[in-house]
Amino acid sequence: MSDVVPPEVRPKPAVPAKPPNVGVPSPSSPFPPQGPGIGGVGISAPPPSGIPVPIGSHGPSHVGSHGVGHGMSHGAGHAGSHPAAHSGGHGHGGSHSSGGGSTLLGYIGIDTIIEQMRKKTMKTGFDFNIMVVGHSGLGKSTLVNTLFKSQVSRRSAGWARDEKIPKTVEIKAVSHVIEEGGVKMKLTVVDTPGFGDQINNDNCWEPISKYINEQYEKFLKEEVNITRKKRIPDTRMHCCLYFISPTGHSLRQLDLEFMKRLSHSVNIIPVIAKADTMTIEERQEFKQRVRKELEMSGIEFYPQKEFDEDMEDKSDNDKIREAMPFAVVGSDKEYQVNGKRVLGRKTAWGIVEVENPNHCEFAQLRDFLIRSHLQDLKEVTHNIHYETYRAKRLNENGGLHPISSNDTQESNL
């Protein structure tokens, strides 16, 4: 009988030590310390919601946010569900590649991509373009100033009080650079004086629709250039705030027609203006009536149901859709209330506090528009509305011919 040869014993591979500076943020870093991740891999907390990340496609960009911030934050118990759904992994404890790779033996640093994107955004800044539509006297300029806590509206930039209402719809754009926490945002506010102010308002949405499409065309022409700019200027409308008059009855035919025609080319967010002119009961009844009329007319406002990416998105957006249209009050004047300085409107019966949720829904609109959905508004604009326009144009013309730098110079002569 032959002797049994014991199996060869090999020493275990040494596990590389985690860098000492990973997981312990610098005093200036806004991120909390890294917590335990999946399979022993540390995972950074996502950046604050006020700091958007650069635009990617609506799919891959959300892989970065949902796959890390959403799928991994649930802990190791859910490690096999969300990452598997997004990237093809199938394990419970370790991280696996889509090709069935082995468990990570130590820290790599993949999670630092979030911090890299944050730094990039802070260096370059980003664009956000918002359009306000509604007939005169609804407080459009005041609300925009209140949203961004600065004088950014057209009226604040040299508008005269004796300015007459234009006979046709005009497009007026004003741009400002706003900086907060080291993040720069180039904000463009587009106003539409003259909309809905005439006796005959037939087709008064056409100049607005034309302007929106012109911005898509501008971006498309820059994209097809042979020599493209490193960063294409983005003048596309990311959001359209549509102001509804607080009649308490029903929507005007013009309201329905405008939203129906433009809801497929821009993100429309309807708001009820000057909500302090209605009682709380009247406001709730009016909101329900508006939602019902929009539903009966087949008008979908942002956030649209078909763009919900997962159950978490659906749950969050359902709450927002149920609360819309937001009944808001705008004011850029401060008053003293209970020892605090608050933005509000002074009446004979007291002060209407703009940011008090018991008085109006301005705070909900601001949180939704800026703090939770600003990046998504940009992504839906780029990946849905702009792509729809782009596909239509390319199909119509059989493809746009690239423009070389020489052609551009000749056209300018």
XYZ file of C-alpha atoms in Angstrom:
413
model
C 0.000 0.000 0.000
C 1.454 3.351 -1.072
C 2.020 6.173 1.383
C -0.560 8.983 1.392
C 1.045 12.225 0.315
C -0.390 15.178 2.251
C -1.655 18.082 0.127
C 0.727 20.929 -0.433
C 0.155 23.703 2.053
C 0.562 27.144 0.538
C 0.774 30.312 2.600
C -2.282 32.569 2.399
C -1.809 35.631 0.217
C -1.135 38.758 2.192
C -4.145 41.116 2.293
C -3.056 44.637 1.315
C -3.632 47.123 4.086
C -6.241 49.785 3.581
C -4.678 53.210 3.022
C -4.625 55.147 6.302
C -6.254 58.206 4.753
C -9.278 56.293 3.411
C -12.308 56.360 5.647
C -11.004 59.271 7.724
C -12.075 62.450 5.956
C -10.140 65.635 6.284
C -11.620 68.326 8.548
C -12.740 70.261 5.470
C -14.452 67.277 3.849
C -18.282 67.331 3.957
C -18.443 63.531 4.023
C -18.944 61.471 7.196
C -16.475 58.652 8.010
C -16.859 55.568 5.852
C -18.965 52.821 7.370
C -18.751 49.080 6.828
C -19.538 48.029 3.314
C -20.010 44.791 1.452
C -17.402 42.095 1.839
C -15.263 44.378 4.011
C -14.966 47.049 1.317
C -15.462 50.545 2.697
C -18.102 52.610 0.924
C -18.244 56.379 1.001
C -21.452 58.121 1.852
C -22.982 59.838 -1.189
C -22.454 63.572 -1.535
C -25.001 65.965 -0.058
C -28.134 66.336 -2.166
C -27.313 69.982 -2.755
C -24.216 69.006 -4.790
C -25.275 67.493 -8.124
C -22.989 65.178 -9.995
C -22.095 65.650 -13.669
C -24.652 64.599 -16.213
C -24.454 61.102 -17.565
C -27.083 59.087 -19.312
C -30.296 58.478 -17.409
C -29.316 54.843 -17.047
C -25.580 54.766 -16.270
C -25.742 57.888 -14.114
C -28.319 56.246 -11.927
C -26.176 53.163 -11.689
C -23.679 55.350 -9.885
C -26.260 56.872 -7.578
C -28.605 53.968 -6.990
C -25.983 51.214 -7.203
C -23.799 52.837 -4.559
C -26.027 55.187 -2.625
C -29.136 53.039 -2.851
C -28.205 49.407 -3.319
C -25.236 49.376 -0.947
C -26.695 51.543 1.781
C -29.167 48.809 2.598
C -26.359 46.721 4.049
C -25.026 43.255 3.355
C -28.498 41.710 3.665
C -29.484 43.345 0.362
C -26.117 43.042 -1.292
C -27.352 40.427 -3.718
C -30.405 42.345 -4.872
C -29.658 45.913 -5.992
C -26.024 45.526 -7.131
C -27.026 42.354 -8.978
C -29.861 44.150 -10.687
C -27.630 47.015 -11.744
C -24.293 45.366 -12.493
C -24.839 41.638 -12.694
C -23.268 40.649 -9.350
C -24.675 37.567 -7.598
C -22.919 37.220 -4.266
C -23.975 37.932 -0.719
C -20.788 38.837 1.099
C -18.140 39.622 -1.512
C -18.086 41.789 -4.576
C -18.184 39.830 -7.840
C -17.622 40.969 -11.371
C -20.252 40.299 -14.037
C -17.964 37.609 -15.465
C -17.923 35.607 -12.221
C -14.694 37.041 -10.783
C -13.378 36.234 -7.326
C -13.973 38.053 -4.071
C -11.922 41.213 -3.571
C -8.904 40.518 -1.389
C -8.554 44.072 -0.172
C -9.462 47.706 -0.662
C -9.338 48.998 -4.266
C -10.843 52.479 -4.050
C -13.768 52.199 -6.474
C -15.951 54.088 -4.032
C -13.800 57.228 -4.383
C -15.447 57.920 -7.768
C -18.180 59.800 -5.871
C -15.612 62.111 -4.286
C -13.871 62.548 -7.654
C -17.158 63.557 -9.294
C -17.894 65.956 -6.444
C -14.504 67.664 -6.849
C -14.981 67.885 -10.612
C -18.389 69.522 -10.206
C -17.037 71.982 -7.671
C -14.293 73.012 -10.113
C -16.389 73.327 -13.258
C -19.777 74.234 -11.807
C -22.957 73.464 -13.709
C -25.813 75.090 -15.632
C -29.452 75.198 -14.623
C -32.043 76.853 -16.841
C -35.560 77.546 -15.630
C -38.495 79.048 -17.524
C -41.476 80.758 -15.887
C -44.781 80.930 -17.770
C -48.105 82.485 -16.760
C -50.053 85.667 -17.278
C -48.878 88.879 -15.624
C -49.545 89.609 -11.973
C -49.079 86.065 -10.635
C -45.772 86.782 -8.881
C -43.475 84.825 -11.207
C -40.435 87.075 -10.718
C -40.948 87.269 -6.959
C -41.181 83.487 -6.620
C -37.961 82.915 -8.572
C -36.162 85.456 -6.360
C -37.525 83.656 -3.295
C -36.446 80.232 -4.588
C -32.825 81.279 -5.046
C -32.756 83.883 -2.257
C -31.279 86.496 -4.564
C -32.386 89.038 -7.160
C -32.208 86.806 -10.227
C -35.433 87.557 -12.092
C -35.786 89.763 -15.153
C -37.620 92.409 -13.129
C -34.691 92.590 -10.717
C -32.286 93.190 -13.619
C -33.460 96.602 -14.789
C -37.201 96.083 -15.312
C -39.151 99.341 -15.153
C -42.519 99.515 -13.426
C -43.969 101.544 -16.290
C -43.094 98.773 -18.764
C -46.143 98.040 -20.887
C -47.522 94.565 -21.459
C -46.194 93.443 -24.863
C -48.688 92.798 -27.635
C -47.073 89.466 -28.429
C -45.281 86.885 -26.317
C -41.640 87.804 -25.804
C -38.760 85.703 -24.498
C -36.471 87.403 -21.986
C -33.489 85.523 -20.525
C -31.304 86.694 -17.627
C -28.252 84.760 -16.382
C -26.485 84.874 -13.016
C -23.726 82.875 -11.361
C -24.679 81.724 -7.854
C -22.128 80.159 -5.512
C -22.921 78.188 -2.361
C -20.566 75.950 -0.382
C -17.902 76.187 -3.089
C -20.314 75.004 -5.834
C -20.968 77.386 -8.725
C -24.238 77.318 -10.633
C -24.899 79.364 -13.740
C -28.610 80.064 -13.405
C -30.594 81.293 -16.393
C -34.146 82.502 -15.772
C -36.313 82.784 -18.883
C -39.443 84.917 -18.584
C -42.316 85.057 -21.083
C -43.985 88.487 -20.807
C -47.202 88.807 -22.776
C -48.292 85.167 -22.362
C -52.046 84.931 -21.764
C -52.487 88.710 -21.485
C -54.210 89.359 -24.809
C -57.898 89.222 -25.737
C -57.045 86.593 -28.337
C -54.489 84.137 -26.960
C -54.622 81.664 -29.838
C -51.266 79.979 -30.432
C -49.528 82.158 -27.825
C -47.491 79.088 -26.801
C -45.801 78.910 -30.225
C -42.985 81.435 -29.489
C -42.211 79.500 -26.288
C -42.174 76.143 -28.074
C -39.991 77.644 -30.794
C -37.503 78.979 -28.226
C -37.244 75.593 -26.458
C -36.577 73.818 -29.764
C -34.016 76.449 -30.785
C -31.965 75.622 -27.687
C -32.064 71.913 -28.598
C -30.983 72.797 -32.146
C -28.076 74.877 -30.820
C -26.851 71.998 -28.677
C -27.268 69.504 -31.533
C -25.229 71.608 -33.960
C -22.426 71.840 -31.409
C -22.512 68.066 -30.964
C -22.141 67.261 -34.671
C -19.168 69.610 -35.177
C -15.949 67.837 -36.134
C -14.032 70.060 -33.713
C -16.220 70.189 -30.643
C -15.851 72.392 -27.625
C -14.565 70.700 -24.507
C -17.741 71.756 -22.763
C -20.806 72.558 -24.871
C -22.741 75.535 -23.468
C -26.072 74.216 -22.210
C -28.966 76.630 -22.807
C -31.638 73.900 -22.933
C -34.626 74.430 -20.648
C -34.382 72.019 -17.716
C -37.636 73.064 -16.094
C -40.754 75.106 -16.841
C -42.719 76.468 -13.882
C -46.284 76.987 -15.107
C -48.247 79.420 -12.929
C -51.945 78.673 -12.462
C -54.232 81.523 -11.444
C -55.838 80.889 -7.995
C -59.425 81.103 -9.259
C -60.634 78.208 -7.114
C -62.804 77.004 -10.018
C -61.034 75.209 -12.850
C -58.165 75.508 -15.311
C -58.484 77.802 -18.297
C -58.466 76.259 -21.758
C -55.165 78.067 -22.367
C -53.604 76.317 -19.347
C -54.592 72.894 -20.643
C -53.544 73.651 -24.221
C -50.115 74.956 -23.216
C -49.265 72.003 -20.953
C -50.589 69.472 -23.465
C -48.462 70.866 -26.301
C -45.235 71.396 -24.366
C -45.231 68.508 -21.858
C -43.346 66.321 -24.373
C -40.548 68.825 -24.952
C -39.863 70.250 -21.480
C -40.293 69.293 -17.815
C -43.457 71.122 -16.755
C -44.078 71.728 -13.045
C -47.475 73.356 -12.419
C -47.804 75.648 -9.393
C -50.800 77.518 -7.978
C -49.731 81.126 -7.563
C -50.671 83.459 -4.681
C -52.054 80.641 -2.567
C -52.684 83.041 0.335
C -55.776 84.306 -1.516
C -57.547 81.006 -0.744
C -58.489 79.286 2.485
C -56.878 75.923 3.276
C -60.100 74.101 2.355
C -60.448 76.013 -0.930
C -56.820 75.325 -1.726
C -57.165 71.550 -1.230
C -60.345 71.397 -3.319
C -58.726 73.413 -6.104
C -55.630 71.205 -6.122
C -57.767 68.062 -6.445
C -59.767 69.655 -9.261
C -56.602 70.652 -11.134
C -55.112 67.141 -10.811
C -58.350 65.602 -12.080
C -58.539 67.961 -15.079
C -54.912 67.283 -16.008
C -55.512 63.537 -15.774
C -58.678 63.726 -17.896
C -56.794 65.749 -20.528
C -53.973 63.186 -20.629
C -51.377 65.736 -19.467
C -48.396 64.364 -17.573
C -46.276 66.791 -15.611
C -42.847 66.161 -14.100
C -41.997 63.701 -12.549
C -43.631 61.424 -15.120
C -44.559 57.909 -14.010
C -42.780 56.195 -16.902
C -39.443 57.657 -15.797
C -39.527 56.050 -12.337
C -36.521 53.709 -12.353
C -37.273 51.477 -9.379
C -39.672 51.024 -6.482
C -37.845 53.560 -4.329
C -38.132 56.195 -7.066
C -41.789 55.332 -7.554
C -42.547 55.611 -3.844
C -40.818 59.005 -3.534
C -42.308 60.408 -6.733
C -45.822 59.165 -5.926
C -45.775 61.335 -2.788
C -44.680 64.324 -4.863
C -47.318 63.711 -7.545
C -50.032 63.489 -4.886
C -48.943 66.865 -3.454
C -48.850 68.660 -6.818
C -49.589 71.249 -7.985
C -47.815 73.062 -5.147
C -49.770 76.046 -3.807
C -47.098 78.693 -3.235
C -46.524 82.211 -1.970
C -43.453 84.224 -2.897
C -41.849 87.162 -1.105
C -38.394 88.693 -0.893
C -39.221 90.817 2.155
C -38.302 89.867 5.712
C -40.367 90.397 8.858
C -39.820 89.728 12.554
C -41.929 86.805 13.814
C -41.412 85.380 17.321
C -37.903 86.802 17.460
C -36.915 85.400 14.047
C -36.470 87.063 10.673
C -38.668 85.287 8.121
C -39.617 85.812 4.489
C -43.284 86.686 4.299
C -46.203 88.791 3.109
C -47.731 91.240 5.550
C -51.523 91.484 5.585
C -54.078 93.144 7.862
C -54.584 89.773 9.575
C -50.944 88.911 10.121
C -47.859 87.716 8.254
C -47.963 84.879 5.758
C -44.662 83.036 6.254
C -43.334 81.797 2.925
C -41.257 78.921 4.349
C -43.845 77.803 6.914
C -45.467 74.560 5.646
C -48.632 75.440 7.569
C -49.040 78.598 5.497
C -48.123 77.419 1.977
C -46.175 74.755 0.061
C -43.217 76.859 -1.027
C -40.760 74.807 1.070
C -41.962 71.589 -0.622
C -41.479 73.122 -4.068
C -37.980 74.369 -3.200
C -36.869 71.016 -1.730
C -38.267 69.153 -4.729
C -36.889 71.508 -7.379
C -33.426 72.158 -5.939
C -32.534 69.734 -3.153
C -33.816 66.380 -4.440
C -34.608 66.513 -8.189
C -32.347 69.159 -9.751
C -29.949 66.582 -11.206
C -32.823 64.410 -12.413
C -34.415 67.405 -14.170
C -31.146 67.864 -16.080
C -30.911 64.156 -16.922
C -34.513 63.868 -18.149
C -33.948 66.961 -20.301
C -30.771 65.484 -21.815
C -31.789 61.840 -22.163
C -35.506 62.101 -22.906
C -36.579 65.476 -24.320
C -33.349 66.333 -26.120
C -32.884 62.790 -27.447
C -36.459 62.833 -28.784
C -35.747 66.089 -30.615
C -32.368 64.817 -31.840
C -33.804 61.576 -33.225
C -36.580 63.477 -34.988
C -34.139 65.928 -36.605
C -31.752 63.232 -37.759
C -34.589 61.199 -39.235
C -35.980 64.241 -41.054
C -32.675 65.281 -42.646
C -31.111 61.868 -43.071
C -28.479 62.899 -40.538
C -26.888 66.296 -39.944
C -23.570 66.775 -41.729
C -20.652 67.494 -39.394
C -19.466 71.098 -39.439
C -15.702 71.558 -39.563
C -13.908 74.520 -38.056
C -13.116 75.806 -41.613
C -16.818 75.757 -42.515
C -17.627 77.702 -39.372
C -15.003 80.340 -40.171
C -16.261 80.686 -43.753
C -19.861 81.072 -42.570
C -18.776 83.873 -40.251
C -17.081 85.837 -43.047
